[in-house]
Coordinates of C-alpha atoms in Angstrom, one line a residue:
M64 CA 14.7 -11.1 25.1
S65 CA 13.4 -8.2 23.0
S66 CA 15.8 -6.6 20.6
R67 CA 16.5 -2.8 20.6
L68 CA 16.1 -1.5 17.1
E69 CA 18.4 1.1 15.5
N70 CA 18.2 3.4 12.5
Y71 CA 20.0 2.6 9.3
I72 CA 21.9 5.7 8.1
N73 CA 24.7 6.0 5.6
G74 CA 25.2 2.3 5.3
S75 CA 25.3 1.4 9.0
F76 CA 22.9 0.7 11.9
V77 CA 23.2 3.5 14.4
A78 CA 21.5 4.2 17.7
A79 CA 19.0 7.0 17.7
S80 CA 19.8 10.1 19.6
G81 CA 16.2 10.7 20.7
S82 CA 15.4 9.8 24.3
G83 CA 12.0 8.3 23.7
D84 CA 11.2 4.7 22.7
F85 CA 8.2 2.3 22.6
D86 CA 7.4 -1.4 22.5
V87 CA 6.8 -3.2 19.3
T88 CA 4.3 -6.0 20.1
S89 CA 3.0 -9.1 18.5
P90 CA -0.6 -8.8 17.5
V91 CA -0.9 -12.6 17.9
T92 CA 0.0 -12.7 21.5
G93 CA 0.2 -9.1 22.6
E94 CA 3.8 -9.7 23.9
R95 CA 6.7 -7.3 23.3
V96 CA 9.0 -8.4 20.5
A97 CA 11.2 -5.4 20.2
V98 CA 11.9 -1.9 21.5
S99 CA 12.0 0.9 18.9
P100 CA 13.3 4.5 19.3
V101 CA 11.4 7.7 18.5
S102 CA 13.9 9.4 16.2
D103 CA 14.2 13.1 16.8
A104 CA 15.3 16.0 14.6
A105 CA 19.0 15.2 14.9
D106 CA 18.4 11.6 13.7
V107 CA 16.3 12.8 10.8
D108 CA 18.8 15.5 9.8
A109 CA 21.6 12.9 9.9
A110 CA 19.6 10.7 7.5
F111 CA 18.9 13.5 5.1
R112 CA 22.5 14.7 5.2
A113 CA 23.6 11.2 4.2
A114 CA 21.0 11.0 1.5
R115 CA 22.0 14.4 0.1
E116 CA 25.7 13.6 0.0
A117 CA 25.0 10.2 -1.7
F118 CA 22.7 11.9 -4.3
G119 CA 25.7 13.8 -5.7
S120 CA 27.1 10.6 -7.1
W121 CA 24.0 8.4 -7.3
R122 CA 22.3 10.7 -9.7
S123 CA 25.1 10.3 -12.2
V124 CA 25.1 6.5 -12.1
T125 CA 24.1 5.0 -15.4
P126 CA 20.7 3.4 -15.7
S127 CA 22.4 0.1 -16.3
E128 CA 24.2 0.3 -13.0
R129 CA 21.0 1.3 -11.2
Q130 CA 19.4 -1.8 -12.8
R131 CA 22.3 -4.0 -11.6
C132 CA 21.8 -2.8 -8.0
L133 CA 18.0 -3.3 -8.1
L134 CA 18.4 -6.8 -9.6
A135 CA 21.0 -7.7 -6.9
L136 CA 18.6 -6.5 -4.1
A137 CA 15.8 -8.7 -5.6
D138 CA 18.2 -11.6 -5.5
N139 CA 19.1 -10.8 -1.9
M140 CA 15.5 -10.7 -0.9
E141 CA 14.9 -14.2 -2.2
Q142 CA 18.0 -15.5 -0.6
H143 CA 17.0 -14.1 2.7
S144 CA 13.3 -14.9 2.4
E145 CA 13.0 -16.7 5.7
E146 CA 14.6 -13.9 7.6
L147 CA 12.3 -11.3 6.0
V148 CA 9.3 -13.5 6.7
E149 CA 10.1 -14.0 10.4
A150 CA 10.9 -10.3 10.9
Q151 CA 7.6 -9.3 9.5
H152 CA 5.6 -12.1 11.1
R153 CA 6.8 -10.9 14.6
N154 CA 5.2 -7.5 13.9
T155 CA 2.1 -8.4 11.9
G156 CA 1.1 -11.9 12.7
Q157 CA 0.4 -12.5 9.1
P158 CA 0.5 -16.2 8.0
R159 CA 4.1 -16.8 7.0
R160 CA 3.2 -18.4 3.7
I161 CA 1.3 -15.2 2.8
I162 CA 4.4 -13.0 3.6
A163 CA 6.6 -15.3 1.6
E164 CA 4.4 -15.4 -1.5
E165 CA 2.7 -12.0 -1.5
E166 CA 5.5 -9.7 -0.2
V167 CA 8.9 -11.4 -0.5
A168 CA 8.5 -13.2 -3.8
A169 CA 6.2 -10.5 -5.3
G170 CA 8.5 -7.8 -4.0
A171 CA 11.5 -9.3 -5.7
D172 CA 9.6 -9.5 -8.9
Q173 CA 8.5 -5.9 -8.6
L174 CA 12.1 -4.8 -8.0
R175 CA 13.1 -6.6 -11.2
F176 CA 10.4 -4.7 -13.1
F177 CA 11.8 -1.4 -11.7
A178 CA 15.3 -2.5 -12.6
G179 CA 14.2 -2.7 -16.2
A180 CA 12.2 0.5 -16.0
A181 CA 15.4 2.3 -15.0
R182 CA 16.5 2.0 -18.6
L183 CA 13.2 3.0 -20.2
L184 CA 12.5 6.6 -19.2
E185 CA 11.3 8.6 -22.2
G186 CA 11.1 12.2 -23.3
R187 CA 10.2 14.0 -26.5
G188 CA 12.6 13.5 -29.3
A189 CA 15.1 16.2 -30.1
A190 CA 13.8 18.5 -32.9
E191 CA 13.8 22.0 -34.2
Y192 CA 10.6 23.4 -32.8
L193 CA 12.0 26.9 -33.3
E194 CA 13.9 27.7 -36.4
G195 CA 17.6 27.6 -35.8
H196 CA 17.3 25.9 -32.4
T197 CA 17.2 22.3 -31.3
S198 CA 15.2 21.4 -28.2
Y199 CA 15.1 18.2 -26.2
V200 CA 13.9 17.0 -22.8
R201 CA 16.0 15.7 -19.9
R202 CA 14.2 13.6 -17.4
E203 CA 16.1 13.9 -14.1
P204 CA 15.7 12.5 -10.5
L205 CA 14.1 14.8 -8.0
G206 CA 16.8 14.5 -5.4
V207 CA 16.3 13.2 -1.8
V208 CA 12.8 11.8 -1.2
A209 CA 11.1 11.2 2.1
Q210 CA 8.9 8.1 2.2
I211 CA 6.5 6.9 4.9
T212 CA 5.1 3.4 4.8
P213 CA 2.1 1.7 6.6
W214 CA 1.7 -1.3 8.8
N215 CA -0.6 -3.5 6.7
F216 CA 2.0 -4.7 4.1
P217 CA 5.3 -3.3 5.5
L218 CA 7.7 -5.0 3.1
M219 CA 5.6 -4.7 0.0
M220 CA 4.9 -1.0 0.6
A221 CA 8.6 -0.4 1.1
V222 CA 9.4 -2.0 -2.2
W223 CA 6.7 0.0 -3.9
K224 CA 8.3 3.2 -2.6
I225 CA 12.0 2.5 -3.0
G226 CA 11.8 0.6 -6.3
P227 CA 10.7 3.5 -8.6
A228 CA 12.6 6.2 -6.6
L229 CA 15.9 4.3 -6.9
A230 CA 15.3 3.4 -10.5
A231 CA 14.9 7.1 -11.3
G232 CA 18.2 8.0 -9.5
N233 CA 16.9 9.5 -6.2
T234 CA 18.1 8.8 -2.7
I235 CA 15.8 8.0 0.1
V236 CA 14.9 8.6 3.8
L237 CA 12.1 6.2 4.8
K238 CA 10.2 5.8 8.0
P239 CA 8.2 2.6 8.4
S240 CA 5.2 2.3 10.6
E241 CA 6.0 2.3 14.3
T242 CA 4.2 -1.1 14.8
T243 CA 6.0 -2.9 11.9
P244 CA 9.6 -1.8 11.5
E245 CA 11.6 -5.0 11.5
S246 CA 11.2 -6.3 7.9
T247 CA 12.1 -2.8 6.6
L248 CA 15.3 -2.8 8.6
V249 CA 16.2 -6.2 7.1
L250 CA 15.5 -4.8 3.7
A251 CA 17.7 -1.8 4.4
R252 CA 20.6 -4.1 5.4
L253 CA 20.2 -6.1 2.3
A254 CA 20.1 -3.0 0.2
G255 CA 23.3 -1.7 1.9
E256 CA 25.1 -4.7 0.5
V257 CA 24.5 -3.6 -3.1
F258 CA 23.8 0.2 -3.0
P259 CA 26.3 2.9 -2.1
A260 CA 26.1 4.1 1.5
G261 CA 23.5 6.9 2.0
V262 CA 21.4 6.0 -1.0
F263 CA 18.7 4.2 1.2
N264 CA 18.3 5.3 4.8
V265 CA 15.7 4.2 7.4
V266 CA 14.7 6.2 10.5
L267 CA 12.4 4.7 13.1
G268 CA 9.7 6.6 15.1
D269 CA 6.1 7.6 15.5
G270 CA 4.0 10.3 13.9
S271 CA 6.2 13.0 15.2
T272 CA 9.1 11.5 13.3
G273 CA 7.1 11.3 10.2
Q274 CA 6.2 15.0 10.5
L275 CA 9.9 15.8 10.7
L276 CA 10.5 13.9 7.4
S277 CA 7.6 15.8 5.8
E278 CA 9.0 19.2 7.0
N279 CA 12.6 18.6 6.2
D280 CA 13.9 21.2 3.7
T281 CA 16.1 18.7 2.0
A282 CA 13.2 16.5 0.8
A283 CA 12.2 17.2 -2.8
M284 CA 9.1 14.9 -2.4
V285 CA 7.2 13.3 0.4
A286 CA 5.5 10.0 -0.5
I287 CA 3.2 8.2 1.9
T288 CA 0.9 5.3 1.9
G289 CA -1.5 5.6 4.8
S290 CA -4.8 7.0 6.1
V291 CA -6.5 10.1 4.7
R292 CA -5.7 12.0 7.9
A293 CA -2.0 11.2 7.5
G294 CA -2.1 12.1 3.8
Q295 CA -3.7 15.4 4.6
A296 CA -1.0 16.2 7.1
V297 CA 1.7 15.3 4.6
A298 CA 0.1 17.4 1.9
T299 CA -0.3 20.4 4.2
S300 CA 3.3 20.1 5.3
A301 CA 4.6 19.7 1.8
A302 CA 2.7 22.7 0.5
K303 CA 4.4 25.0 3.0
S304 CA 7.7 24.5 1.2
V305 CA 6.2 23.7 -2.2
K306 CA 7.6 20.2 -2.4
R307 CA 5.9 17.4 -4.2
A308 CA 3.6 15.0 -2.4
H309 CA 2.6 11.5 -3.5
L310 CA -0.4 10.2 -1.6
E311 CA -1.7 6.6 -1.7
L312 CA -4.5 6.7 0.9
G313 CA -7.6 4.7 1.9
G314 CA -10.2 2.9 -0.1
K315 CA -13.8 1.6 0.2
A316 CA -13.9 -0.8 -2.7
P317 CA -17.2 -2.0 -4.1
A318 CA -17.8 -5.3 -5.8
V319 CA -20.8 -4.8 -8.1
V320 CA -22.5 -8.2 -8.7
F321 CA -25.1 -8.5 -11.5
A322 CA -27.7 -11.2 -11.6
D323 CA -26.1 -12.9 -14.6
A324 CA -22.8 -13.4 -12.8
D325 CA -21.5 -16.8 -11.7
L326 CA -22.7 -16.3 -8.1
E327 CA -20.9 -19.2 -6.5
K328 CA -17.5 -18.1 -8.0
A329 CA -18.2 -14.5 -7.2
A330 CA -19.1 -15.3 -3.6
E331 CA -15.9 -17.4 -3.1
M332 CA -13.6 -14.8 -4.6
I333 CA -15.3 -11.8 -3.0
L334 CA -15.0 -13.4 0.5
T335 CA -11.4 -14.2 -0.2
F336 CA -10.6 -10.7 -1.4
G337 CA -12.5 -9.1 1.4
T338 CA -10.8 -11.0 4.2
F339 CA -7.3 -11.2 2.7
N340 CA -4.8 -9.8 5.3
A341 CA -7.8 -9.5 7.7
G342 CA -9.3 -6.9 5.3
Q343 CA -6.3 -4.6 6.1
D344 CA -5.9 -3.7 2.4
C345 CA -7.0 -0.4 0.9
T346 CA -8.2 -2.3 -2.2
A347 CA -10.0 -5.1 -0.3
V348 CA -13.7 -5.7 -1.1
T349 CA -15.6 -3.9 1.6
R350 CA -19.0 -3.1 -0.1
V351 CA -20.9 -5.8 -2.0
L352 CA -23.5 -4.2 -4.3
V353 CA -25.7 -7.0 -5.7
Q354 CA -28.7 -6.9 -8.1
D355 CA -31.8 -7.2 -5.9
S356 CA -33.2 -10.3 -7.6
V357 CA -30.2 -12.4 -6.4
H358 CA -29.4 -10.5 -3.2
D359 CA -30.6 -13.2 -0.8
E360 CA -28.9 -16.0 -2.8
L361 CA -25.5 -14.2 -2.8
V362 CA -25.8 -13.4 0.9
A363 CA -26.3 -17.1 1.7
L364 CA -23.3 -18.0 -0.5
L365 CA -21.1 -15.4 1.2
A366 CA -22.1 -16.7 4.6
A367 CA -21.3 -20.2 3.6
Q368 CA -17.8 -19.1 2.4
A369 CA -17.2 -17.2 5.6
A370 CA -17.9 -20.4 7.6
K371 CA -15.0 -22.1 5.8
L372 CA -12.4 -19.6 7.0
T373 CA -10.2 -20.0 10.0
T374 CA -8.5 -17.4 12.0
G375 CA -7.4 -16.9 15.6
E376 CA -5.0 -19.8 15.8
L377 CA -1.6 -19.4 17.4
D378 CA -0.3 -21.7 14.6
D379 CA -0.4 -19.3 11.7
A380 CA -0.3 -22.2 9.2
K381 CA -3.9 -23.0 10.2
N382 CA -5.2 -19.4 9.6
D383 CA -6.6 -18.1 6.4
Y384 CA -5.8 -14.7 7.6
G385 CA -4.1 -13.2 10.7
P386 CA -5.0 -10.6 13.3
L387 CA -5.6 -6.9 13.1
N388 CA -2.3 -5.1 13.5
N389 CA -2.4 -3.4 16.8
A390 CA -4.5 -2.8 20.0
R391 CA -5.7 0.6 19.0
H392 CA -7.0 -0.5 15.6
F393 CA -8.5 -3.6 17.2
E394 CA -10.4 -1.5 19.7
T395 CA -11.6 0.9 16.9
V396 CA -13.0 -2.0 14.8
C397 CA -14.6 -3.7 17.8
N398 CA -16.4 -0.4 18.8
K399 CA -17.7 -0.1 15.2
L400 CA -19.1 -3.6 15.4
K401 CA -20.7 -3.0 18.8
N402 CA -22.5 0.0 17.4
I403 CA -24.0 -1.4 14.2
P404 CA -27.3 0.5 13.5
E405 CA -30.5 -1.3 14.5
H406 CA -31.8 -1.3 11.0
A407 CA -28.8 -3.5 9.9
T408 CA -28.5 -7.3 10.3
V409 CA -25.3 -9.2 11.1
I410 CA -25.4 -12.3 9.0
T411 CA -22.2 -13.8 10.4
G412 CA -19.3 -12.6 12.6
G413 CA -19.4 -9.2 14.1
V414 CA -17.2 -10.2 17.1
P415 CA -13.6 -11.0 17.9
A416 CA -12.5 -14.5 17.2
E417 CA -13.5 -16.8 20.0
D418 CA -10.7 -17.8 22.5
A419 CA -8.1 -15.9 20.5
A420 CA -5.3 -14.3 22.5
G421 CA -4.5 -11.6 19.9
F422 CA -6.4 -9.1 17.8
F423 CA -8.4 -11.5 15.6
V424 CA -11.8 -10.7 14.2
E425 CA -14.2 -13.2 12.6
P426 CA -15.3 -12.7 9.0
T427 CA -18.3 -10.4 9.1
I428 CA -21.1 -9.9 6.7
I429 CA -23.7 -7.1 7.3
T430 CA -26.9 -6.4 5.4
G431 CA -29.5 -3.7 5.6
L432 CA -27.2 -0.8 6.0
H433 CA -28.1 2.6 4.5
Q434 CA -25.8 4.4 2.1
D435 CA -25.0 7.2 4.6
D436 CA -24.1 4.7 7.5
E437 CA -20.6 4.9 8.8
L438 CA -19.8 1.3 7.9
V439 CA -20.7 2.0 4.3
Q440 CA -18.9 5.4 4.1
E441 CA -15.8 5.0 6.2
E442 CA -12.9 2.6 5.8
T443 CA -13.1 -0.2 8.4
F444 CA -9.8 -1.9 7.5
A445 CA -11.0 -5.3 8.8
P446 CA -12.6 -8.5 7.5
V447 CA -16.0 -6.7 7.3
L448 CA -18.2 -6.7 4.2
T449 CA -21.5 -4.8 3.8
V450 CA -24.1 -6.0 1.3
Q451 CA -26.5 -3.6 -0.4
P452 CA -29.0 -4.3 -3.2
F453 CA -29.5 -2.3 -6.4
S454 CA -32.2 -2.5 -9.0
S455 CA -30.6 -0.9 -12.1
E456 CA -27.2 -0.3 -13.6
A457 CA -27.6 3.4 -12.9
Q458 CA -28.3 2.8 -9.2
A459 CA -25.3 0.5 -9.0
V460 CA -23.0 3.2 -10.3
E461 CA -24.6 5.8 -7.9
L462 CA -24.1 3.6 -4.9
A463 CA -20.6 2.5 -5.9
N464 CA -19.4 6.1 -6.5
G465 CA -21.3 7.5 -3.5
V466 CA -18.3 7.5 -1.1
D467 CA -15.3 9.8 -0.7
Y468 CA -12.8 7.1 -1.7
A469 CA -12.0 6.1 -5.2
L470 CA -9.1 3.6 -5.3
A471 CA -10.4 0.2 -6.5
S472 CA -13.6 -1.6 -7.6
S473 CA -14.8 -4.7 -9.4
V474 CA -17.7 -5.8 -11.6
W475 CA -19.0 -9.3 -11.7
T476 CA -21.0 -10.2 -14.8
T477 CA -21.1 -12.3 -17.9
N478 CA -22.6 -9.5 -19.9
Q479 CA -20.0 -7.6 -21.9
G480 CA -22.1 -4.5 -22.0
H481 CA -22.4 -4.3 -18.2
A482 CA -18.6 -4.8 -18.0
M483 CA -17.7 -2.1 -20.5
R484 CA -20.2 0.5 -19.2
M485 CA -19.3 -0.1 -15.6
S486 CA -15.6 0.1 -16.3
R487 CA -16.2 3.5 -17.9
D488 CA -18.6 4.8 -15.2
L489 CA -17.0 3.6 -12.0
D490 CA -14.9 6.5 -10.5
F491 CA -12.0 4.4 -9.2
G492 CA -8.3 4.1 -10.1
C493 CA -8.7 0.4 -10.9
V494 CA -11.7 -1.6 -12.1
W495 CA -11.4 -5.4 -12.1
V496 CA -13.9 -7.5 -14.1
N497 CA -14.8 -10.9 -12.6
T498 CA -11.8 -10.7 -10.2
H499 CA -10.4 -8.4 -7.6
L500 CA -7.3 -7.4 -5.7
L501 CA -4.8 -8.8 -8.2
L502 CA -1.8 -6.6 -9.1
V503 CA 1.0 -6.7 -11.6
A504 CA 4.1 -4.6 -11.6
E505 CA 3.5 -3.4 -15.2
M506 CA 0.1 -1.7 -14.4
P507 CA -0.4 1.5 -12.2
H508 CA -2.0 1.5 -8.8
G509 CA -3.5 4.6 -7.3
G510 CA -6.8 6.4 -6.9
F511 CA -8.8 9.6 -7.1
K512 CA -10.7 11.8 -4.6
S513 CA -9.8 11.1 -1.0
S514 CA -7.8 8.0 -2.0
G515 CA -5.0 10.4 -3.0
Y516 CA -3.0 11.1 -6.1
G517 CA 0.1 9.6 -7.7
K518 CA 0.7 6.1 -9.0
D519 CA 2.6 3.2 -7.5
L520 CA 3.9 0.4 -9.7
S521 CA 4.4 0.6 -13.5
I522 CA 6.5 3.1 -15.4
Y523 CA 4.1 5.8 -14.3
S524 CA 5.4 5.5 -10.7
V525 CA 9.0 5.9 -11.9
E526 CA 8.0 9.1 -13.7
E527 CA 6.5 10.3 -10.4
Y528 CA 10.0 10.5 -9.1
T529 CA 11.5 12.5 -12.0
R530 CA 11.4 16.1 -13.1
V531 CA 11.3 17.3 -16.8
K532 CA 13.8 19.9 -18.0
H533 CA 13.7 21.5 -21.4
V534 CA 17.1 22.2 -23.0
M535 CA 17.4 24.4 -26.2
H536 CA 20.6 24.8 -28.3
A537 CA 21.1 27.6 -30.8
L538 CA 22.5 26.0 -34.0
D539 CA 24.5 29.1 -34.9

């Protein structure tokens, strides 16, 4: 029997007052697994009211106490790993081992980083910059922040949002994606065991609910991870009331492979990083740019690696990656694959996984596309890799940078000169060399151009959730 989900407001689960609801379905089987409400303005207002009231005391909590709470939440996550994994698997169909390793264990580690960062915020030292006066800087929390998370990594994205915000002393109203709410609700319950009531609130709903969060006058910032379209809507809404926006949007990551690279290793890792989470990762390899002299060799190696991957099994332990998240996205991807330009060649894949009940797509490699083709320019968010040749380093840079996205990229070479110049010239928020997709809590994540602005992870993300105040004392 499907469960009916509830909002988490002021330390308790409460039924939404909105009359609408929708089914949450498994992308593995297409069956309903839960019923979620569409929270209305009254629900959203109640969450912001609880967060505003909690902020009055939470902002004054010492950094060491905020650290203690974040460390306790990290411990809770690990102790309830199986519950978190099952809740998320119902909504995403991701292999359970991937959720356990890449979201629960990694999320707990990231919370522990933010716990330490709570005690490391810095400002300029106090000094007499004007004779007879001492100036110093206070770094303060913003207040109540609205946060909207996506469906591709529901738990990890929630951790990336709440970790720095709570470390800085803010309170939160968060809306998870309508297709993947359950692991976030478990996280909220676990947080409620260690944080004061009202510090972390979760409201469920669809895009209309997200718009209510963005427009709410109490919110000092709106932070979203999502599509460019959703980010534009949030930025527009935030601008009306001059509130801050933090946008982590899409990507179209190139992997630039030079002829001197270890091609076998590059092919294995690129295919892994391009199909991880079914390619539903804004940093996933989507465009392979390879030096023309080794183009055919690398394509053959990529195809061989693709043949080794398994997906579409009901037993997720057998899958290297799971399904696309929902029916609408699956249909969009399938339509793109049905309309590949005639000048392109599908080397492997290009179709749904054979005999799969859910939204599974085979690993797909496409050559012969032009730079202005949609599959090169627009985010596919699927296990689909395009391969384009280049003849010179300058052309590689031109092709790599020739899209609207600027989140992540990688360079594959044994030549230090290639690596250094490409790291400088690639217009992306992250450049990996001879690897891809790997993240650490200590380093920032975020892009440029249409990929948005603001940083997740690292001390930079904590600073995003603070404001700087100048205080000057007359000495006489």
